Amino acid sequence: MGEVKKFMYVNRKAPFGTIYALESLEVVLIAAAFDQDVSMVFMDDGVYQLKKGVDTKAIEVKNFQPTYRALDDYDVNKLYVEAEALEARGLTAGDLCVPVEVLTRAQIGKLMEEQDILLSF
Amino acid sequence: MGEVKKFMYVNRKAPFGTIYALESLEVVLIAAAFDQDVSMVFMDDGVYQLKKGVDTKAIEVKNFQPTYRALDDYDVNKLYVEAEALEARGLTAGDLCVPVEVLTRAQIGKLMEEQDILLSF
Amino acid sequence: MKISILVNEGPYTHEASDSAYLFARAALAKGHEVSRVFFYHDGVNNATRLTEPPQDDRHIVDRWSKLAEEHPVDLVVCVAAALRRGIKDENLAPGFRISGLGQLIEAGIKADRLVTFGD
Amino acid sequence: MKISILVNEGPYTHEASDSAYLFARAALAKGHEVSRVFFYHDGVNNATRLTEPPQDDRHIVDRWSKLAEEHPVDLVVCVAAALRRGIKDENLAPGFRISGLGQLIEAGIKADRLVTFGD
Amino acid sequence: MLHIVNKSPLDRNSLEACVAAAQAGGALLLIEDGVYAATRGNTAATALKSALDRLTVYVLAPDLAARGMSDALIEGVRLVDYGGFVDLVAEHSTCQSWL
Amino acid sequence: MLHIVNKSPLDRNSLEACVAAAQAGGALLLIEDGVYAATRGNTAATALKSALDRLTVYVLAPDLAARGMSDALIEGVRLVDYGGFVDLVAEHSTCQSWL
């Protein structure tokens, strides 16, 4: 009790093709209840998780994108997105469903060094 | 009965990291009993499946490489290996545990067109 | 046309299982015969009757069972792959049967097309 | 040192489960405490007691059970991931217990190190 | 023949492998995470454009929509639904999934 | 910190992503299919060599041996067994698996 650790959740995988994005989000929601210092990083294909305009009707899969918008209610508001990943995918921060901080890979690498726990999905 | 189809097994994955190489081999052994025209192709990381000198003791996993050497007994002797894949990995046909025919990607693509069934692992 | 399908990945984890199901439904809707769906590798995990997804999500296993109930689609689970992963008659969902790899080769021989969904 | 482990992939399919086990054994041999192994995503499939690998292969599930028998290692299977994949008390192997994701976060808080094995 | 690619071109090598082997005149269908290869601004889209000279390229619309990428489809690529996917399989005598 | 990469560099982008983010002075451990990156003649080995200037690179020997690649290890890379893997985890305050 009282001990606060820095947890960073590293997301590098596209949504829907595999379950990692969805199940990673479930971890973050639970983690929010533990009063730790939580941040999420989206690198490489992980940036696709935040691409707005999702419509999953035709693949009959639940659209979990609204959950990202609810993160702020859980006090999870440190969302970092890799600049190089956005650029290689023709995306900008304006294409994403939530406000984020765009950082370079090197800046993200530096932030990683400051963490106590890194969980990657 | 009597109908002979051309089956090609396409292997593009490294061994041991995942089970695909091993389970693909199990399919080929079963297929041999069906008197079809069977060939195996090793492309990209799939060429690593045939790299000789395997020693799995320290990872406590079964070494299934001897099975490749037994394929000939099952009349599976059309083994094609991608030239570009070998080169990108610093390998030559001499590094492999069985005799193979080395073909370019384009030649493999052409052979694929002649098949009735392509199974990829 | 007679179409067979190979599913190499487990439910929920990978979209392959969803894609295979939606493809099978579409093929049947077009009047094709989907003679067999063969489950290999982690694909055998599509056949566990113990699956209980969240209420608001699709039930992948039940969907396959229903497909086999409504159409003469043979859902075959590879016995060797299933034993490795803990799928047996005692936890097998309705509409599936456990059999050998020969059923995959036979599907390839008898069908006009074989489509693979995997990782 | 207190080390916790996260396993994200199923047995046999991916080497992650083997690597995690060998790492856990080596950590114990070095005198570290392996307080908890948390199984998430397809990692929950490590916990099925129905697994029956070929005779000449390692038995991954039994290996985990034996580890928990010999050492005070807490093998926790995530309940949400397990329900999605058909892992329940009725097919749970000895030494494993099913619990919530909070156990993963708690492991992260209490352990000195958390090492992830996945795909 | 019909080639099927289901992986993101920036994460895996399957699109590259497929395009290098595919014979001219064939068809390529992008499904699942493979659809990203046909979206504007993706560095792989350039490679895909050169493939368009030799192959007819299709994208599975349900997967594109699920990823919020319907507006980003590059030119020259054809959209199909699952019915169209079935037709492509029926029209080509073989198909190869580049797993 | 300790970075762990378990994917083949010619199939996936995880080594590249790791090296681009890793800060100088850190450690990189290659396990599972990741060990191929440290083998002679692999086109990724060139990239790894430049990473060696900034990072200490380790390869898990059991995984290298399993793949028949023990003889092909490039220079400048250190071999560890599982005990050495444990030591690396203990010596670094955090570790990141590049999944």
XYZ file of C-alpha atoms in Angstrom:
678
model
C 0.000 0.000 0.000
C 1.156 3.498 -0.678
C 3.892 2.330 -2.999
C 3.448 3.845 -6.453
C 5.194 2.278 -9.402
C 5.400 3.528 -12.955
C 3.622 1.078 -15.270
C 3.931 1.491 -19.025
C 1.810 -0.526 -21.449
C 3.487 -0.893 -24.820
C 1.178 -1.604 -27.761
C 2.785 -2.538 -31.060
C 0.022 -4.576 -32.705
C -2.839 -3.695 -35.001
C -6.386 -4.155 -33.679
C -8.850 -6.863 -34.831
C -6.280 -9.038 -36.634
C -5.345 -10.402 -33.214
C -6.800 -9.998 -29.724
C -3.772 -8.324 -28.126
C -5.095 -4.762 -28.453
C -8.409 -5.634 -26.802
C -6.948 -7.709 -23.996
C -4.235 -5.127 -23.361
C -6.951 -2.531 -22.852
C -8.629 -4.812 -20.324
C -5.390 -4.895 -18.333
C -5.098 -1.116 -18.365
C -8.653 -0.684 -17.076
C -7.962 -3.022 -14.169
C -4.606 -1.377 -13.510
C -6.326 1.985 -13.152
C -7.950 0.769 -9.931
C -4.554 0.208 -8.310
C -3.588 3.886 -8.106
C -0.299 3.365 -9.885
C 1.318 5.748 -12.362
C -0.011 4.412 -15.662
C 0.935 5.334 -19.223
C 0.255 3.742 -22.604
C 2.518 3.794 -25.595
C 1.460 3.069 -29.165
C 4.302 2.182 -31.507
C 4.520 0.639 -34.985
C 1.193 -1.010 -35.942
C -0.053 -0.243 -32.440
C -0.944 3.270 -33.622
C -3.709 1.701 -35.731
C -5.537 0.859 -32.490
C -6.437 4.535 -32.179
C -7.434 5.196 -35.809
C -10.908 6.667 -35.671
C -13.835 5.675 -37.881
C -13.915 2.002 -36.890
C -16.954 0.070 -38.169
C -16.892 -3.610 -37.250
C -20.468 -4.531 -38.227
C -19.474 -6.531 -41.300
C -16.924 -8.643 -39.428
C -19.382 -9.213 -36.554
C -16.778 -8.295 -33.952
C -17.292 -5.944 -31.022
C -15.950 -2.439 -31.594
C -13.897 -1.687 -28.494
C -12.654 1.698 -29.684
C -15.060 3.615 -27.371
C -13.060 2.175 -24.467
C -10.034 4.245 -25.465
C -12.210 7.334 -25.183
C -13.258 6.212 -21.697
C -9.663 5.893 -20.474
C -9.632 9.478 -19.290
C -12.498 8.685 -16.872
C -10.187 6.101 -15.336
C -7.447 8.739 -14.981
C -5.408 7.073 -17.695
C -4.396 10.111 -19.689
C -0.757 9.631 -20.549
C -1.072 8.284 -24.063
C 2.073 8.448 -26.173
C 2.151 7.768 -29.890
C 5.252 7.190 -31.999
C 5.796 9.913 -34.600
C 7.677 7.677 -37.035
C 4.900 5.066 -36.873
C 2.233 7.625 -37.754
C 4.263 8.951 -40.642
C 5.011 5.520 -42.151
C 1.270 4.833 -42.118
C 0.107 8.113 -43.612
C -1.556 9.136 -40.354
C -1.513 12.238 -38.167
C -2.635 12.793 -34.589
C -5.860 14.209 -36.068
C -6.761 10.747 -37.376
C -6.833 9.307 -33.875
C -9.887 8.871 -31.630
C -8.304 10.371 -28.525
C -5.906 13.231 -27.736
C -2.353 11.915 -27.545
C 1.165 13.160 -27.154
C 3.281 12.420 -30.219
C 6.875 11.464 -29.428
C 9.794 10.197 -31.481
C 11.021 6.645 -31.050
C 14.052 7.930 -29.233
C 11.902 9.945 -26.828
C 9.772 6.871 -26.156
C 12.928 4.843 -25.564
C 13.991 7.433 -23.000
C 10.599 7.327 -21.255
C 10.888 3.543 -21.056
C 14.032 3.945 -18.997
C 12.038 5.830 -16.356
C 9.526 3.021 -15.795
C 9.369 0.399 -13.095
C 7.267 -2.066 -15.054
C 6.904 -2.459 -18.821
C 4.114 -4.655 -20.121
C 4.046 -5.322 -23.824
C 1.246 -6.704 -25.952
C -9.630 -43.247 -56.213
C -7.055 -43.059 -58.920
C -7.294 -39.292 -59.040
C -3.880 -37.726 -58.486
C -3.659 -34.110 -57.454
C -0.592 -31.964 -57.085
C -0.169 -30.927 -53.441
C 2.407 -28.326 -52.498
C 3.303 -27.594 -48.877
C 4.636 -24.083 -48.436
C 6.824 -23.522 -45.375
C 7.753 -19.951 -44.536
C 8.351 -20.168 -40.798
C 11.399 -20.846 -38.671
C 11.440 -24.032 -36.579
C 11.151 -24.178 -32.749
C 9.957 -20.585 -32.288
C 6.495 -21.833 -33.256
C 5.012 -25.278 -33.905
C 4.131 -24.753 -37.577
C 7.234 -26.477 -38.979
C 6.697 -29.604 -36.901
C 2.960 -29.862 -37.505
C 3.420 -29.162 -41.201
C 5.790 -32.105 -41.383
C 3.164 -34.296 -39.738
C 0.728 -33.380 -42.508
C 3.253 -34.227 -45.206
C 3.921 -37.670 -43.703
C 0.211 -38.462 -43.668
C -0.227 -37.073 -47.166
C 2.451 -39.455 -48.435
C 0.088 -42.384 -47.796
C -2.477 -40.951 -50.206
C -0.433 -41.492 -53.393
C -0.733 -37.881 -54.472
C 1.942 -35.792 -56.171
C 3.600 -34.124 -53.185
C 6.182 -31.353 -53.076
C 7.494 -29.126 -50.303
C 8.692 -25.571 -50.649
C 10.844 -23.716 -48.136
C 10.788 -19.950 -48.487
C 11.890 -17.039 -46.300
C 12.494 -18.202 -42.711
C 11.203 -21.627 -43.738
C 14.682 -22.453 -45.061
C 15.875 -22.496 -41.441
C 13.837 -25.677 -40.923
C 16.465 -27.565 -42.900
C 19.580 -26.020 -41.335
C 21.695 -28.920 -40.137
C 23.417 -29.155 -36.770
C 20.275 -28.836 -34.633
C 20.797 -29.515 -30.909
C 17.661 -29.038 -28.832
C 18.835 -30.576 -25.560
C 19.115 -27.276 -23.709
C 15.604 -26.150 -24.654
C 14.195 -29.590 -23.774
C 12.274 -29.799 -27.028
C 12.180 -32.789 -29.369
C 14.507 -32.488 -32.348
C 12.360 -33.376 -35.338
C 15.014 -32.682 -37.959
C 15.663 -36.425 -38.559
C 12.133 -36.585 -39.974
C 13.167 -34.419 -42.929
C 15.837 -36.985 -43.709
C 13.183 -39.722 -43.610
C 10.957 -37.984 -46.157
C 12.661 -39.776 -49.012
C 11.508 -43.122 -47.561
C 7.969 -41.824 -47.890
C 8.612 -40.932 -51.542
C 8.545 -37.243 -50.716
C 11.583 -36.097 -52.656
C 10.566 -32.888 -54.334
C 12.006 -30.362 -51.922
C 12.414 -26.838 -53.240
C 14.309 -24.109 -51.458
C 14.222 -20.410 -52.271
C 17.588 -19.082 -53.459
C 16.979 -15.521 -52.262
C 16.024 -16.786 -48.800
C 19.247 -18.761 -48.438
C 21.326 -15.823 -49.556
C 19.681 -13.316 -47.199
C 20.454 -15.693 -44.330
C 24.070 -16.445 -45.207
C 23.245 -20.068 -46.055
C 23.933 -22.370 -48.975
C 22.397 -25.708 -49.959
C 25.418 -27.335 -48.285
C 24.187 -26.091 -44.896
C 20.970 -28.064 -45.204
C 20.256 -31.531 -43.787
C 18.753 -32.956 -46.987
C 19.388 -32.647 -50.730
C 17.162 -29.949 -52.200
C 16.579 -28.153 -55.450
C 17.331 -24.452 -55.153
C 14.961 -22.227 -57.129
C 14.430 -18.507 -57.392
C 11.304 -16.913 -55.964
C 9.991 -16.400 -59.458
C 10.535 -20.072 -60.328
C 8.723 -21.095 -57.148
C 5.889 -18.744 -58.068
C 5.646 -20.463 -61.424
C 5.600 -23.926 -59.831
C 2.777 -22.784 -57.564
C 0.679 -22.103 -60.636
C 0.930 -25.771 -61.609
C -0.498 -27.060 -58.319
C -3.989 -28.235 -57.480
C -3.701 -27.660 -53.745
C -1.438 -25.279 -51.848
C -1.173 -25.710 -48.108
C 0.776 -23.114 -46.204
C 2.130 -23.228 -42.697
C -18.669 -25.832 -56.311
C -17.298 -27.936 -53.468
C -15.151 -25.862 -51.090
C -13.162 -27.020 -48.080
C -11.635 -24.774 -45.456
C -8.570 -25.110 -43.229
C -8.522 -23.116 -39.970
C -5.128 -22.839 -38.279
C -5.745 -20.427 -35.396
C -7.796 -20.399 -32.238
C -10.945 -18.358 -31.632
C -10.715 -14.724 -30.448
C -6.906 -14.737 -30.433
C -6.630 -14.396 -34.191
C -9.106 -13.119 -36.777
C -8.483 -16.241 -38.921
C -11.320 -18.090 -37.249
C -13.769 -15.223 -37.845
C -12.671 -14.845 -41.453
C -13.097 -18.572 -42.078
C -16.584 -18.548 -40.590
C -17.744 -15.496 -42.548
C -16.245 -16.987 -45.704
C -18.083 -20.279 -45.101
C -21.393 -18.462 -44.574
C -20.877 -16.429 -47.752
C -19.987 -19.533 -49.771
C -23.150 -21.296 -48.601
C -25.196 -18.193 -49.387
C -23.811 -18.274 -52.919
C -25.024 -21.860 -53.316
C -21.641 -23.535 -52.966
C -21.162 -26.667 -50.932
C -18.849 -26.253 -47.919
C -18.066 -29.909 -47.490
C -15.531 -29.785 -44.699
C -13.869 -27.365 -42.290
C -10.659 -28.842 -40.912
C -9.215 -27.414 -37.690
C -5.452 -27.711 -37.270
C -2.719 -26.162 -35.089
C -4.430 -23.854 -32.547
C -7.482 -24.057 -34.783
C -8.549 -27.062 -32.696
C -9.369 -24.603 -29.898
C -12.418 -23.538 -31.922
C -13.994 -26.812 -30.812
C -14.104 -26.465 -27.024
C -17.601 -26.408 -25.583
C -16.287 -24.659 -22.442
C -15.816 -21.288 -24.139
C -17.736 -18.441 -22.466
C -17.089 -15.093 -24.150
C -18.408 -11.803 -22.711
C -22.153 -11.269 -23.274
C -21.626 -8.462 -25.780
C -19.253 -10.439 -27.988
C -19.864 -13.110 -30.646
C -19.788 -16.746 -29.512
C -17.367 -18.255 -32.030
C -17.736 -21.891 -30.958
C -21.543 -21.806 -30.900
C -21.486 -20.182 -34.330
C -19.579 -23.135 -35.786
C -21.905 -25.608 -34.066
C -24.934 -23.815 -35.473
C -23.409 -23.814 -38.941
C -23.030 -27.600 -38.782
C -26.604 -27.905 -37.530
C -28.050 -25.883 -40.397
C -25.869 -27.226 -43.220
C -24.158 -30.539 -43.972
C -20.733 -29.109 -43.083
C -18.281 -31.607 -41.618
C -16.326 -29.919 -38.792
C -13.210 -32.022 -38.257
C -10.669 -31.435 -35.498
C -7.203 -32.959 -35.969
C -6.666 -35.543 -33.248
C -2.899 -35.072 -32.867
C -3.152 -31.282 -32.665
C -6.141 -31.598 -30.314
C -4.395 -33.946 -27.858
C -1.446 -31.556 -27.671
C -3.809 -28.743 -26.746
C -6.266 -30.494 -24.467
C -9.255 -30.869 -26.789
C -10.980 -34.236 -26.283
C -14.452 -35.736 -26.587
C -15.233 -34.604 -23.042
C -14.916 -30.919 -23.918
C -15.891 -31.108 -27.592
C -18.688 -28.796 -28.757
C -21.685 -30.141 -30.728
C -21.200 -30.554 -34.459
C -17.439 -31.174 -34.256
C -15.742 -34.535 -34.577
C -12.151 -35.539 -33.853
C -10.309 -37.414 -36.580
C -6.969 -37.802 -38.314
C -4.964 -35.614 -40.664
C -6.043 -37.905 -43.488
C -9.337 -36.015 -43.434
C -7.494 -32.870 -44.462
C -5.780 -34.585 -47.381
C -9.056 -36.205 -48.388
C -10.737 -32.810 -48.284
C -8.030 -31.505 -50.597
C -8.533 -34.380 -53.018
C -12.334 -34.295 -53.103
C -13.004 -30.560 -52.972
C -12.715 -28.188 -55.906
C -11.069 -25.570 -53.688
C -9.255 -25.545 -50.374
C -8.893 -22.185 -48.624
C -6.537 -21.732 -45.663
C -7.051 -19.226 -42.845
C -4.143 -18.817 -40.445
C -1.482 -16.617 -38.916
C 15.234 -11.176 -5.720
C 11.485 -11.518 -6.245
C 10.673 -12.215 -9.905
C 7.253 -12.523 -11.557
C 6.602 -13.879 -15.028
C 3.905 -13.164 -17.610
C 3.162 -15.887 -20.199
C 1.115 -14.761 -23.198
C 1.131 -17.786 -25.502
C -0.192 -21.327 -25.390
C 1.885 -24.478 -24.942
C 3.547 -26.162 -27.947
C 2.252 -23.527 -30.400
C 4.816 -20.942 -29.399
C 8.183 -21.273 -27.668
C 7.200 -18.512 -25.197
C 5.805 -21.057 -22.763
C 8.995 -23.171 -22.880
C 11.197 -20.109 -22.473
C 9.189 -18.912 -19.482
C 9.421 -22.322 -17.817
C 13.168 -22.674 -18.369
C 13.669 -19.121 -17.153
C 11.639 -19.836 -14.001
C 13.669 -22.983 -13.278
C 16.937 -21.100 -13.773
C 15.796 -18.243 -11.519
C 14.900 -20.700 -8.752
C 18.229 -22.476 -9.216
C 19.974 -19.133 -8.705
C 18.170 -18.693 -5.416
C 15.645 -16.097 -6.580
C 12.011 -16.235 -5.565
C 9.585 -16.773 -8.460
C 6.543 -15.478 -6.686
C 3.973 -15.627 -9.468
C 3.536 -16.780 -13.057
C 0.558 -15.073 -14.644
C -1.023 -16.639 -17.735
C -2.766 -14.250 -20.101
C -4.028 -14.275 -23.715
C -3.499 -17.814 -25.117
C -1.165 -18.358 -22.179
C -4.220 -19.621 -20.278
C -4.055 -22.758 -22.439
C -0.988 -23.807 -20.426
C -3.430 -24.689 -17.660
C -5.587 -27.390 -19.236
C -5.287 -30.779 -17.571
C -6.549 -32.461 -20.771
C -3.291 -31.984 -22.682
C -1.764 -35.227 -23.951
C 1.395 -34.620 -25.987
C 3.182 -37.435 -27.875
C 5.182 -39.784 -25.609
C 8.552 -38.561 -26.892
C 7.788 -34.889 -26.258
C 7.875 -32.772 -23.104
C 4.625 -32.422 -21.134
C 4.383 -28.667 -20.733
C 1.321 -28.586 -18.471
C 2.637 -31.263 -16.098
C 5.924 -29.404 -15.944
C 4.194 -26.275 -14.644
C 2.175 -28.318 -12.149
C 5.322 -29.975 -10.867
C 7.048 -26.595 -10.532
C 4.221 -25.363 -8.318
C 4.397 -28.565 -6.279
C 8.116 -28.220 -5.646
C 8.267 -24.479 -5.078
C 5.900 -21.853 -3.681
C 5.160 -20.482 -7.164
C 1.677 -19.065 -7.622
C 0.363 -20.088 -11.082
C -2.482 -17.700 -11.898
C -4.712 -17.956 -14.957
C -6.625 -14.822 -15.975
C -10.337 -15.537 -15.623
C -11.524 -13.336 -18.507
C -8.962 -14.726 -20.954
C -9.685 -18.242 -19.700
C -13.456 -18.028 -20.164
C -12.946 -16.800 -23.726
C -10.802 -19.847 -24.428
C -12.650 -22.575 -22.548
C -10.412 -22.968 -19.506
C -12.454 -23.524 -16.345
C -12.113 -25.267 -12.991
C -13.361 -28.483 -14.581
C -10.362 -28.748 -16.914
C -7.795 -26.927 -14.786
C -4.526 -28.728 -14.086
C -3.169 -29.091 -10.516
C -1.211 -26.150 -9.148
C -3.032 -23.508 -11.223
C -5.722 -21.180 -9.951
C -8.082 -18.909 -11.846
C -8.251 -15.287 -10.777
C -8.530 -11.713 -12.007
C -6.203 -9.386 -13.879
C -5.603 -7.594 -10.597
C -3.224 -10.441 -9.761
C -0.999 -9.382 -12.652
C -0.878 -5.775 -11.516
C -0.258 -6.882 -7.946
C 2.598 -9.081 -9.164
C 4.056 -6.055 -10.907
C 3.802 -3.967 -7.754
C 5.192 -6.541 -5.351
C 7.918 -8.153 -7.445
C 11.334 -6.680 -8.103
C 11.160 -7.763 -11.744
C 8.426 -8.741 -14.196
C 9.489 -10.622 -17.320
C 7.103 -11.110 -20.242
C 7.181 -14.065 -22.644
C 4.950 -13.790 -25.697
C 4.562 -13.584 -29.450
C -4.163 -18.053 -59.221
C -5.393 -16.179 -56.178
C -2.928 -14.976 -53.553
C -4.241 -14.048 -50.114
C -2.254 -11.842 -47.728
C -3.474 -11.187 -44.174
C -0.528 -9.449 -42.511
C 0.390 -5.820 -42.095
C 3.208 -4.998 -44.544
C 5.058 -2.921 -41.938
C 5.108 -5.755 -39.399
C 5.681 -8.883 -41.485
C 7.265 -9.861 -44.777
C 4.336 -11.787 -46.279
C 3.190 -9.181 -48.801
C 6.730 -8.740 -50.052
C 7.198 -12.515 -50.350
C 3.904 -12.873 -52.169
C 4.542 -10.099 -54.669
C 8.029 -11.443 -55.428
C 6.655 -14.890 -56.276
C 3.285 -14.075 -57.846
C 3.138 -14.527 -61.622
C 1.786 -11.753 -63.831
C -1.940 -11.917 -64.419
C -2.736 -13.321 -60.997
C -5.001 -11.886 -58.347
C -4.079 -10.641 -54.883
C -6.643 -10.334 -52.106
C -5.771 -8.371 -48.972
C -7.687 -9.422 -45.851
C -7.434 -8.880 -42.084
C -4.351 -6.777 -41.226
C -3.258 -7.150 -44.855
C -5.655 -4.364 -45.857
C -3.304 -1.719 -44.442
C -1.024 -2.262 -47.458
C -3.616 -0.594 -49.677
C -4.054 2.563 -47.624
C -2.831 5.997 -48.654
C 0.412 7.187 -47.169
C 1.482 3.749 -46.006
C 5.078 3.277 -47.101
C 4.066 -0.156 -48.408
C 1.451 1.380 -50.704
C 4.226 2.429 -53.080
C 5.353 -1.177 -53.422
C 1.766 -2.263 -53.864
C 1.283 0.253 -56.679
C 4.076 -1.357 -58.674
C 2.469 -4.746 -58.040
C -0.737 -3.361 -59.535
C 0.899 -3.413 -62.953
C 1.150 -7.190 -62.832
C -1.654 -8.246 -60.498
C -5.283 -7.415 -59.930
C -5.508 -6.325 -56.321
C -8.609 -6.708 -54.168
C -9.275 -5.583 -50.606
C -11.836 -7.152 -48.293
C -14.119 -4.215 -47.462
C -15.378 -5.543 -44.099
C -11.782 -5.703 -42.809
C -10.970 -2.254 -44.181
C -14.053 -0.750 -42.522
C -13.315 -2.476 -39.210
C -9.967 -0.693 -39.146
C -11.425 2.731 -39.895
C -9.530 2.822 -43.188
C -12.325 2.891 -45.792
C -11.548 6.489 -46.743
C -7.849 5.807 -47.231
C -8.008 3.195 -49.997
C -5.461 3.829 -52.747
C -6.531 4.018 -56.375
C -6.594 1.006 -58.660
C -7.584 -1.427 -55.934
C -10.968 -3.175 -56.002
C -13.202 -3.606 -52.976
C -14.981 -6.914 -52.396
C -17.247 -8.179 -49.644
C -17.269 -11.798 -48.420
C -19.451 -12.774 -51.402
C -16.805 -11.286 -53.680
C -14.123 -13.217 -51.782
C -16.035 -16.433 -52.510
C -16.315 -15.492 -56.188
C -12.554 -14.896 -56.383
C -11.901 -18.338 -54.924
C -14.334 -19.899 -57.395
C -12.872 -18.057 -60.402
C -9.278 -19.118 -59.725
C -8.323 -22.766 -59.811
C -5.988 -22.469 -56.808
C -5.318 -20.131 -53.937
C -2.316 -19.591 -51.735
C -2.566 -17.969 -48.325
C 0.744 -16.308 -47.501
C 0.852 -17.163 -43.809
C 17.530 -1.475 -19.126
C 17.282 -4.907 -20.731
C 15.591 -5.283 -24.110
C 14.468 -8.752 -25.179
C 13.772 -9.610 -28.831
C 12.374 -13.011 -29.798
C 11.503 -12.598 -33.494
C 13.419 -13.279 -36.664
C 14.594 -9.943 -38.086
C 13.729 -10.996 -41.645
C 10.127 -11.851 -40.760
C 9.132 -9.179 -38.224
C 10.041 -5.614 -37.378
C 10.661 -6.068 -33.640
C 14.464 -5.933 -33.685
C 14.375 -2.785 -35.790
C 11.809 -1.192 -33.453
C 13.853 -2.141 -30.422
C 17.146 -0.816 -31.735
C 15.525 2.456 -32.796
C 14.173 3.067 -29.311
C 16.872 1.579 -27.086
C 19.043 4.131 -25.289
C 22.824 3.892 -25.431
C 24.359 1.771 -22.696
C 21.453 -0.663 -22.518
C 21.506 -4.398 -23.030
C 19.815 -6.432 -25.766
C 19.115 -10.137 -25.351
C 18.153 -12.183 -28.402
C 16.076 -15.296 -27.639
C 13.943 -17.788 -29.591
C 13.807 -16.836 -33.303
C 15.507 -13.566 -32.391
C 18.868 -15.332 -32.322
C 18.988 -15.425 -36.135
C 19.790 -11.691 -36.098
C 23.239 -12.467 -34.703
C 24.228 -15.042 -37.316
C 26.855 -14.495 -40.003
C 25.618 -13.616 -43.447
C 22.142 -12.673 -42.265
C 21.295 -9.327 -43.852
C 20.126 -8.163 -40.414
C 23.531 -8.866 -38.883
C 24.844 -5.667 -40.482
C 22.203 -3.639 -38.678
C 22.968 -5.492 -35.477
C 26.654 -4.669 -35.781
C 25.887 -0.967 -35.755
C 23.685 -1.531 -32.700
C 26.693 -3.124 -30.998
C 28.302 0.306 -30.753
C 25.525 1.477 -28.448
C 24.257 -1.699 -26.788
C 25.706 -4.818 -25.216
C 24.203 -7.691 -27.172
C 23.608 -11.151 -25.725
C 22.320 -14.299 -27.399
C 20.612 -17.162 -25.567
C 22.876 -20.130 -26.373
C 20.215 -22.853 -25.942
C 18.073 -21.207 -28.629
C 21.050 -20.714 -30.942
C 22.058 -24.378 -30.592
C 18.491 -25.585 -31.169
C 18.555 -23.843 -34.523
C 21.871 -25.307 -35.602
C 23.421 -21.846 -35.626
C 26.094 -22.058 -32.894
C 28.902 -21.915 -35.450
C 27.489 -18.858 -37.179
C 27.522 -16.364 -34.306
C 28.872 -12.967 -35.320
C 31.684 -11.350 -33.386
C 31.118 -8.991 -30.497
C 28.027 -10.774 -29.241
C 28.010 -12.561 -25.879
C 26.532 -15.996 -25.286
C 24.463 -16.667 -22.171
C 22.586 -19.711 -20.898
C 19.322 -19.482 -18.919
C 21.294 -18.725 -15.760
C 22.893 -15.810 -17.585
C 19.439 -14.684 -18.750
C 18.350 -14.592 -15.090
C 21.453 -12.596 -14.162
C 20.718 -10.057 -16.896
C 17.197 -9.591 -15.560
C 18.530 -9.174 -12.037
C 21.241 -6.697 -13.082
C 18.868 -4.365 -14.949
C 16.094 -2.597 -13.073
C 13.567 -3.075 -15.909
C 13.111 -5.203 -18.982
C 11.034 -4.760 -22.107
C 10.046 -7.686 -24.304
C 9.550 -6.427 -27.856
C 6.519 -8.562 -28.740
